[in-house]
Amino acid sequence: MMRSISVADRCGFRVLMRHPAGQAFVERVIARGSADVVTAFSGGLNGLREATDALLHIMGRYGETIDRRAAYSADYQRYLSERQVVAPEIVRAQR
């Protein structure tokens, strides 16, 4: 985790995904100013969605994005189609 902080200190937008077991670490990262956003949820509980929503908000595009999703606009339909074309590759490291 310490290496993550040194990398985060050099990034332009830093997100810390909260983890239930790491409250002391979260508090230290906040005290250092090493995160721009600290999610309320972990990655497995929609923390990534929370982080991307925060990024959209900072970019000034949150309202527009949500409105397009809700309206099922042509832009959103095109995004969904393009997203489905990408086939994820799962690579497992040997243990």
PDB file of C-alpha atoms in Angstrom:
ATOM      1  CA  MET A   1       0.000   0.000   0.000  1.00  0.00           C
ATOM      2  CA  MET A   2       2.874   2.404   0.646  1.00  0.00           C
ATOM      3  CA  ARG A   3       3.963   2.186  -2.981  1.00  0.00           C
ATOM      4  CA  SER A   4       0.408   3.115  -3.952  1.00  0.00           C
ATOM      5  CA  ILE A   5       0.691   6.329  -1.923  1.00  0.00           C
ATOM      6  CA  SER A   6       3.940   7.353  -3.636  1.00  0.00           C
ATOM      7  CA  VAL A   7       2.303   6.823  -7.031  1.00  0.00           C
ATOM      8  CA  ALA A   8      -0.887   8.623  -5.960  1.00  0.00           C
ATOM      9  CA  ASP A   9       1.141  11.616  -4.807  1.00  0.00           C
ATOM     10  CA  ARG A  10       2.202  12.126  -8.455  1.00  0.00           C
ATOM     11  CA  CYS A  11      -1.219  11.636 -10.086  1.00  0.00           C
ATOM     12  CA  GLY A  12      -3.624  14.344 -11.165  1.00  0.00           C
ATOM     13  CA  PHE A  13      -6.787  12.664  -9.871  1.00  0.00           C
ATOM     14  CA  ARG A  14      -6.499  10.229  -6.988  1.00  0.00           C
ATOM     15  CA  VAL A  15      -9.219   7.866  -5.795  1.00  0.00           C
ATOM     16  CA  LEU A  16      -8.967   5.745  -2.678  1.00  0.00           C
ATOM     17  CA  MET A  17     -11.347   2.800  -2.708  1.00  0.00           C
ATOM     18  CA  ARG A  18     -12.474   2.257   0.856  1.00  0.00           C
ATOM     19  CA  HIS A  19     -11.904  -1.131   2.448  1.00  0.00           C
ATOM     20  CA  PRO A  20     -13.521  -2.150   5.752  1.00  0.00           C
ATOM     21  CA  ALA A  21     -10.269  -3.432   7.258  1.00  0.00           C
ATOM     22  CA  GLY A  22      -8.210  -0.348   6.459  1.00  0.00           C
ATOM     23  CA  GLN A  23      -9.671   2.585   8.417  1.00  0.00           C
ATOM     24  CA  ALA A  24      -6.296   3.684   9.850  1.00  0.00           C
ATOM     25  CA  PHE A  25      -4.831   3.678   6.329  1.00  0.00           C
ATOM     26  CA  VAL A  26      -7.777   5.713   5.008  1.00  0.00           C
ATOM     27  CA  GLU A  27      -7.321   8.278   7.776  1.00  0.00           C
ATOM     28  CA  ARG A  28      -3.594   8.571   7.033  1.00  0.00           C
ATOM     29  CA  VAL A  29      -4.156   9.002   3.287  1.00  0.00           C
ATOM     30  CA  ILE A  30      -6.693  11.765   3.996  1.00  0.00           C
ATOM     31  CA  ALA A  31      -4.348  13.466   6.491  1.00  0.00           C
ATOM     32  CA  ARG A  32      -1.529  13.409   3.899  1.00  0.00           C
ATOM     33  CA  GLY A  33      -3.796  14.850   1.201  1.00  0.00           C
ATOM     34  CA  SER A  34      -2.988  11.859  -1.006  1.00  0.00           C
ATOM     35  CA  ALA A  35      -6.544  11.322  -2.300  1.00  0.00           C
ATOM     36  CA  ASP A  36      -8.993  13.604  -4.070  1.00  0.00           C
ATOM     37  CA  VAL A  37     -11.910  11.208  -3.582  1.00  0.00           C
ATOM     38  CA  VAL A  38     -12.386   8.550  -0.923  1.00  0.00           C
ATOM     39  CA  THR A  39     -15.257   6.248  -1.784  1.00  0.00           C
ATOM     40  CA  ALA A  40     -17.784   5.255   0.839  1.00  0.00           C
ATOM     41  CA  PHE A  41     -17.909   1.752  -0.628  1.00  0.00           C
ATOM     42  CA  SER A  42     -15.302  -0.843  -1.556  1.00  0.00           C
ATOM     43  CA  GLY A  43     -14.787  -2.010  -5.119  1.00  0.00           C
ATOM     44  CA  GLY A  44     -17.045  -5.013  -4.595  1.00  0.00           C
ATOM     45  CA  LEU A  45     -19.883  -2.805  -3.364  1.00  0.00           C
ATOM     46  CA  ASN A  46     -20.077  -0.292  -6.246  1.00  0.00           C
ATOM     47  CA  GLY A  47     -17.034   1.731  -5.171  1.00  0.00           C
ATOM     48  CA  LEU A  48     -15.866   1.924  -8.788  1.00  0.00           C
ATOM     49  CA  ARG A  49     -19.256   3.300  -9.863  1.00  0.00           C
ATOM     50  CA  GLU A  50     -19.002   5.845  -7.053  1.00  0.00           C
ATOM     51  CA  ALA A  51     -15.511   6.871  -8.212  1.00  0.00           C
ATOM     52  CA  THR A  52     -16.538   7.248 -11.864  1.00  0.00           C
ATOM     53  CA  ASP A  53     -19.587   9.267 -10.818  1.00  0.00           C
ATOM     54  CA  ALA A  54     -17.261  11.574  -8.858  1.00  0.00           C
ATOM     55  CA  LEU A  55     -15.007  11.961 -11.900  1.00  0.00           C
ATOM     56  CA  LEU A  56     -17.987  12.768 -14.146  1.00  0.00           C
ATOM     57  CA  HIS A  57     -19.129  15.357 -11.586  1.00  0.00           C
ATOM     58  CA  ILE A  58     -15.683  16.991 -11.443  1.00  0.00           C
ATOM     59  CA  MET A  59     -15.641  17.085 -15.256  1.00  0.00           C
ATOM     60  CA  GLY A  60     -19.052  18.798 -15.211  1.00  0.00           C
ATOM     61  CA  ARG A  61     -20.699  15.946 -17.142  1.00  0.00           C
ATOM     62  CA  TYR A  62     -22.547  14.036 -14.425  1.00  0.00           C
ATOM     63  CA  GLY A  63     -26.028  15.494 -15.023  1.00  0.00           C
ATOM     64  CA  GLU A  64     -25.731  15.191 -18.794  1.00  0.00           C
ATOM     65  CA  THR A  65     -24.524  11.585 -18.538  1.00  0.00           C
ATOM     66  CA  ILE A  66     -27.302  10.502 -16.188  1.00  0.00           C
ATOM     67  CA  ASP A  67     -29.931  12.259 -18.317  1.00  0.00           C
ATOM     68  CA  ARG A  68     -28.696  10.469 -21.458  1.00  0.00           C
ATOM     69  CA  ARG A  69     -28.748   7.110 -19.681  1.00  0.00           C
ATOM     70  CA  ALA A  70     -32.251   7.724 -18.352  1.00  0.00           C
ATOM     71  CA  ALA A  71     -33.527   8.788 -21.785  1.00  0.00           C
ATOM     72  CA  TYR A  72     -31.779   5.820 -23.423  1.00  0.00           C
ATOM     73  CA  SER A  73     -30.422   8.343 -25.930  1.00  0.00           C
ATOM     74  CA  ALA A  74     -28.738   7.482 -29.224  1.00  0.00           C
ATOM     75  CA  ASP A  75     -25.361   8.347 -27.636  1.00  0.00           C
ATOM     76  CA  TYR A  76     -25.992   5.969 -24.754  1.00  0.00           C
ATOM     77  CA  GLN A  77     -27.197   3.188 -27.075  1.00  0.00           C
ATOM     78  CA  ARG A  78     -24.044   3.605 -29.186  1.00  0.00           C
ATOM     79  CA  TYR A  79     -21.901   3.448 -26.024  1.00  0.00           C
ATOM     80  CA  LEU A  80     -23.628   0.216 -24.946  1.00  0.00           C
ATOM     81  CA  SER A  81     -23.103  -1.345 -28.390  1.00  0.00           C
ATOM     82  CA  GLU A  82     -19.410  -0.419 -28.451  1.00  0.00           C
ATOM     83  CA  ARG A  83     -18.917  -1.662 -24.906  1.00  0.00           C
ATOM     84  CA  GLN A  84     -20.310  -5.085 -25.813  1.00  0.00           C
ATOM     85  CA  VAL A  85     -17.826  -5.482 -28.688  1.00  0.00           C
ATOM     86  CA  VAL A  86     -14.860  -5.592 -26.315  1.00  0.00           C
ATOM     87  CA  ALA A  87     -14.161  -9.148 -25.210  1.00  0.00           C
ATOM     88  CA  PRO A  88     -12.405  -9.164 -21.846  1.00  0.00           C
ATOM     89  CA  GLU A  89      -9.471 -11.500 -21.440  1.00  0.00           C
ATOM     90  CA  ILE A  90      -9.088 -13.143 -18.061  1.00  0.00           C
ATOM     91  CA  VAL A  91      -5.503 -13.958 -17.186  1.00  0.00           C
ATOM     92  CA  ARG A  92      -4.760 -15.902 -14.047  1.00  0.00           C
ATOM     93  CA  ALA A  93      -1.331 -15.809 -12.491  1.00  0.00           C
ATOM     94  CA  GLN A  94       0.187 -19.057 -11.306  1.00  0.00           C
ATOM     95  CA  ARG A  95       0.222 -19.495  -7.557  1.00  0.00           C
TER      96      ARG A  95
END
